[in-house]
Amino acid sequence: MHFQDIITTLNSFWADQGCLLLQPYDTEKGAGTMSPHTVLRAIGPEPWAVAYPEPCRRPTDGRYGDNPNRAQHYFQYQVLIKPSPDGIQETYLASLESLGVCTADHDIRFVEDNWESPTLGAWGVGWEVWLDGMEVTQFTYFQQCGGLDCSPVPIEITYGIERLAMYLQNVENIWDLSWNGKRSYGDIWLSLEKGHCHFNFESSDPSRLKQLFDIYEAEASDLIAKQLPTPALDFVLKCSHTFNLLEARGVISVTERTATIGRIRSLARGVAEAWLTEREAMGFPLLNNKALVLGQALQS
Amino acid sequence: MSTLLVEIGTEELPADFARLALPQLEQIVNRDLHGLRLSYGMIQCTSTPRRLVVLVEDLASATADLEEVRKGPPAGQAFKNGVPTQAAFGFAKRCGLRPEDLEIRETPKGPFVFATVLEQGRSAMELLTDQIPEWIGSLQGRRFMRWGEGERRFSRPIRWLVALLDEQIIPVCLDGSDPEICAANLSRGHRLHDQAVSIPSAGSYVQTLADVGVEVDRQKRGTLIRQAINKAAAGLEACPDCPDDLFEELTDLVEAPLLLEGAMAESYLDLPAEVLSTVMRVHQRYVPLYRLDAVKDPLALDAKSSLLPRFLCISNGLADASDPVRRGNERVLKARLADAEFFVEADRSLASIERRKKLAHVTFAEGLGSLLDRVERMEWLTDVLVELLDLSAEISVQVRRAVHLCKHDLVSQMVGEFPELQGVMGAKYLLAEGEPREVALAVLEHYLPRGAGDALPESESGAVLALAERLELLLSIYAKGDRPSGSSDPYALRRAGNGLLQILWSKGWQLNLLALLQRATNHWSKLLPHLKVTPSNLAAEMGEFLRQRMLSLLEEAGTDIDLAQAVAGETVLIDRLLSDPTDARLRVDLLVGMRQTGKLLAVQAVVTRAARLAEKGDLPATVLSAAEVVDPGLFEKPSELEMLNVLNALEPITKESSSERYRHLADGLIAGSEALAAFFDGDQSVMVMSEDLAIRANRLNLLSLLRNQAGELADFSQISG
């Protein structure tokens, strides 16, 4: 199955489960969780069901394209359903079947892995899903987000698309993956990978990055004060990515790291609270659509 | 007699939850069945990744009727002229009876009203309906969660519940679960047989589950795994590396264990054994296989002479799928090892000495400069240690080279990926680059001990380097103003302090920490002027911190607290303690030995008594010789002369410099204890507080001398009798 077909298949699978199909959010981020479609929608009483692919950037993971298993830019396929439905594990296994993984031929295990995002003030419990010993998916019942208790509880399912694709295509090097049968993953992404590795590790200007961080932080902080949670989130994401770039330059010490993460977390908390206030002021409009969302899920 | 089955069906539980939950469950069920008076034969609690199970055999189907005789008010109050009073009505009502059912019996305190109350037995079904939700609700574990819209908390979502008394469903519902869970006789098999499976009766549960691929008995599953591993390893002429925690985890990760043998390319044995086994055990939960004739050299850069290019994997899949599952696992391992290979190659392309320079770009901690600054401070400390410990020229050369290079691997890719291999990788790279083995070993050992109970550095160079590492951390973090408090000790300073003392003790090194701290705190205040430390205050604080570490280590080792206090407690001058911590340890051991042989009591009795009386005199604690302060001409009883003889015999011992002096002092005190006791008790005893002031002073001086001499060993006033 080609890379792009995996996304199409998952799209169609989760659409059948009643999920909204959305597109990636246009700000750099380290994980699909950080999109407002997850991190904000996980908060508050309104139901939500969404699926989307999301490019992720983790500057320190870059290897100039030399490593067959690692890149500083890659894709996640993200599903968030709130409240978490009964039978979600079985539904997930059915999604693997839809990708052509016959579960009876494999050893699929749910191995405890509790997730915590110190920058988002979020944590949950769940598993990493092992397919014959390979971690292909992260499965998390959110318990807190932006420092707020999640009630009802959302379930987040995050597929590592490259891992799955390498497995399905029996390919041992990420750059050799077939994107559509004509072009490889490397044809599309390798030059970007190399360029960004040079930037992340060598060409970025740490002092300018530090300035940027301060500016983004100030912006986020002002926007929170003005009760504008969604633009504030954009700047929190920029802070977070700038921090990751600083880390890639190795200029963040252990103590500085903790302190900076604390600063981002307090912003994330401010965004979460402002978002909840905004939704509450609107009377949680999606609560009325609850029957509709669940009805769609049941039809499938 | 019935069999009870409760199966709590869940999504996959964390592997360690069973170990926490099963003992709790067994205890609660046991306690409650007793409390309910429901007799039973045997309780078995077991688990798989998807279920917790309670099976109770030979359970009574109901509790017996209970006849109880209760005593009421005195007969005179309950009945007036044969007519029941308010008191009789009240008592009868409380017993669920009418007044005419009461009877009057004689007691030693006169006639009283009695009621015979019959408590009807209740059926097990009825009792268990109330009890089962409480059992489930009372389980405790770490990181419990909520799910869906429910408020119930559990380790993972509860998805089904089977509660059977033989064939009968016990009508139990768990509120707060989303969706609500009510007991039925429907369980679920292994995921690959995932249809609902009907349990015809509690007694046939284990077999019914076995038919759908689940080995319910956790212990049996463990035995199967252990046997399979041992058999496979024997077949491959290998020794499996399956420590208990891995074994337990494997047992709790599968419902139907199936052993698979996997292989890797021989070329991966070019990687260090520690890397291979970390990837296999920690990341993949595989069992590595060591050669029977394995040469385990911690400095070896490859695993060719220790590991086999194979591994064992406990799968949860179907036997038919063994081949694809094995191939899948081999692929994953290969990808991980390829990653590791990439790291080693990248690391080896740069000399360690070059990597050391990169430490300048990594901040150690706020205000303390870079990791390179830290290394340079360690180098300064190493020079001081070499001097104070009077180490040989050979060791000095080794340890100076080792300290120079000791942190280079912190910026290696391998340690970035496997932080637990710090020191290990650094040492291997150094040896491969041609550094002397002793230098590499010192780098490896300088992280030891990593915690309580861990091995200590064996080589002298490793020990010196480990001391420098811990001293640097303590001095710098203290200088920065951070202190461990309560449960918060982010820099693990207590562990560093403990390690420092344990290393000194294990090597038997006499290190003048007092002198070292004085010099180091001065040096630090010059190196880090922005921290504005006062050297003497810093040294004093660190001294007290080390005193506490010493007391805590002694206590953890099971030393009687009073003996530890007598040597290292608050009443002992810190200067004495720090000038030689090993000396303090020797004295504690000596006191422990004296107590074990029953010789401490006699010595302690006389010394304590003497010390208490000596308070009334004014002889300074530093005077150890009787020559100037005791006049035999003033003696009235032979016991005084006897005491003087003991003191005169002890005096030269207190001035000895041999390592045996404390044992000699202790022996002298033990030998003299009878003579000393005669001073206080019996027909030879003297009255210390004599009317004659000269005689009184003379006797007080005798006692003070005894206190002072014994004080060389310990503060006896801290020792309880």
Short mmCIF file of N, CA, C and O in Angstrom, two decimals, chain A residues 221-256:
data_model
loop_
_atom_site.label_atom_id
_atom_site.label_comp_id
_atom_site.label_asym_id
_atom_site.label_seq_id
_atom_site.Cartn_x
_atom_site.Cartn_y
_atom_site.Cartn_z
N SER A 221 1.11 35.60 25.57
CA SER A 221 0.67 36.08 26.87
C SER A 221 -0.35 37.23 26.72
O SER A 221 -1.39 37.24 27.38
N ASP A 222 -0.07 38.17 25.79
CA ASP A 222 -1.01 39.27 25.54
C ASP A 222 -2.35 38.74 25.03
O ASP A 222 -3.42 39.20 25.42
N LEU A 223 -2.27 37.76 24.12
CA LEU A 223 -3.50 37.25 23.51
C LEU A 223 -4.36 36.51 24.53
O LEU A 223 -5.58 36.57 24.48
N ILE A 224 -3.68 35.84 25.47
CA ILE A 224 -4.44 35.17 26.53
C ILE A 224 -5.15 36.22 27.38
O ILE A 224 -6.34 36.09 27.70
N ALA A 225 -4.42 37.30 27.68
CA ALA A 225 -5.01 38.36 28.49
C ALA A 225 -6.22 38.97 27.77
O ALA A 225 -7.18 39.41 28.40
N LYS A 226 -6.15 38.97 26.44
CA LYS A 226 -7.29 39.51 25.67
C LYS A 226 -8.36 38.45 25.41
O LYS A 226 -9.27 38.68 24.60
N GLN A 227 -8.21 37.28 26.06
CA GLN A 227 -9.20 36.21 25.90
C GLN A 227 -9.35 35.80 24.43
O GLN A 227 -10.46 35.63 23.93
N LEU A 228 -8.21 35.66 23.75
CA LEU A 228 -8.24 35.18 22.36
C LEU A 228 -7.49 33.84 22.28
O LEU A 228 -6.34 33.79 21.83
N PRO A 229 -8.10 32.76 22.75
CA PRO A 229 -7.36 31.51 22.90
C PRO A 229 -6.80 30.93 21.61
O PRO A 229 -5.69 30.40 21.62
N THR A 230 -7.52 31.02 20.50
CA THR A 230 -7.00 30.32 19.31
C THR A 230 -5.77 30.99 18.71
O THR A 230 -4.80 30.29 18.42
N PRO A 231 -5.75 32.33 18.54
CA PRO A 231 -4.46 32.91 18.10
C PRO A 231 -3.38 32.73 19.17
O PRO A 231 -2.21 32.55 18.83
N ALA A 232 -3.78 32.75 20.44
CA ALA A 232 -2.77 32.54 21.50
C ALA A 232 -2.13 31.16 21.32
O ALA A 232 -0.91 31.01 21.47
N LEU A 233 -2.94 30.15 20.99
CA LEU A 233 -2.39 28.81 20.80
C LEU A 233 -1.33 28.82 19.69
O LEU A 233 -0.28 28.19 19.83
N ASP A 234 -1.61 29.54 18.60
CA ASP A 234 -0.62 29.60 17.52
C ASP A 234 0.74 30.04 18.06
O ASP A 234 1.78 29.50 17.70
N PHE A 235 0.72 31.04 18.92
CA PHE A 235 2.00 31.54 19.44
C PHE A 235 2.61 30.62 20.48
O PHE A 235 3.82 30.55 20.62
N VAL A 236 1.77 29.89 21.19
CA VAL A 236 2.32 28.86 22.10
C VAL A 236 3.02 27.80 21.26
O VAL A 236 4.13 27.34 21.60
N LEU A 237 2.41 27.41 20.15
CA LEU A 237 3.04 26.41 19.27
C LEU A 237 4.36 26.93 18.71
O LEU A 237 5.35 26.20 18.61
N LYS A 238 4.38 28.22 18.39
CA LYS A 238 5.63 28.80 17.88
C LYS A 238 6.70 28.80 18.97
O LYS A 238 7.87 28.52 18.71
N CYS A 239 6.30 29.12 20.18
CA CYS A 239 7.23 29.05 21.31
C CYS A 239 7.81 27.64 21.41
O CYS A 239 9.02 27.45 21.54
N SER A 240 6.90 26.67 21.37
CA SER A 240 7.31 25.29 21.56
C SER A 240 8.29 24.87 20.47
O SER A 240 9.33 24.25 20.75
N HIS A 241 7.99 25.22 19.23
CA HIS A 241 8.88 24.83 18.13
C HIS A 241 10.23 25.57 18.24
O HIS A 241 11.29 24.99 18.01
N THR A 242 10.18 26.84 18.62
CA THR A 242 11.43 27.60 18.76
C THR A 242 12.30 26.99 19.88
O THR A 242 13.51 26.87 19.75
N PHE A 243 11.63 26.57 20.93
CA PHE A 243 12.35 25.88 22.02
C PHE A 243 13.01 24.61 21.48
O PHE A 243 14.18 24.32 21.77
N ASN A 244 12.28 23.84 20.66
CA ASN A 244 12.86 22.62 20.09
C ASN A 244 14.07 22.94 19.21
O ASN A 244 15.05 22.19 19.19
N LEU A 245 13.98 24.06 18.48
CA LEU A 245 15.12 24.45 17.64
C LEU A 245 16.33 24.81 18.51
O LEU A 245 17.46 24.46 18.19
N LEU A 246 16.06 25.49 19.62
CA LEU A 246 17.15 25.83 20.53
C LEU A 246 17.78 24.56 21.10
O LEU A 246 19.00 24.45 21.23
N GLU A 247 16.94 23.59 21.41
CA GLU A 247 17.46 22.32 21.92
C GLU A 247 18.34 21.63 20.90
O GLU A 247 19.37 21.05 21.25
N ALA A 248 17.92 21.70 19.63
CA ALA A 248 18.72 21.06 18.58
C ALA A 248 20.10 21.69 18.50
O ALA A 248 21.07 21.04 18.13
N ARG A 249 20.19 22.97 18.87
CA ARG A 249 21.51 23.62 18.87
C ARG A 249 22.30 23.29 20.14
O ARG A 249 23.43 23.71 20.30
N GLY A 250 21.68 22.53 21.04
CA GLY A 250 22.38 22.11 22.26
C GLY A 250 22.69 23.27 23.18
O GLY A 250 23.64 23.21 23.96
N VAL A 251 21.91 24.32 23.11
CA VAL A 251 22.22 25.48 23.96
C VAL A 251 21.27 25.58 25.15
O VAL A 251 21.28 26.57 25.87
N ILE A 252 20.46 24.56 25.34
CA ILE A 252 19.54 24.59 26.48
C ILE A 252 20.08 23.66 27.56
O ILE A 252 20.29 22.47 27.31
N SER A 253 20.32 24.19 28.74
CA SER A 253 20.83 23.35 29.82
C SER A 253 19.68 22.62 30.50
O SER A 253 18.52 22.92 30.24
N VAL A 254 20.05 21.69 31.36
CA VAL A 254 19.03 20.89 32.04
C VAL A 254 18.08 21.80 32.83
O VAL A 254 16.87 21.68 32.74
N THR A 255 18.68 22.72 33.59
CA THR A 255 17.82 23.59 34.42
C THR A 255 17.03 24.57 33.56
O THR A 255 15.86 24.80 33.82
N GLU A 256 17.70 25.11 32.55
CA GLU A 256 17.02 26.06 31.68
C GLU A 256 15.85 25.37 30.98
O GLU A 256 14.79 25.94 30.76
#
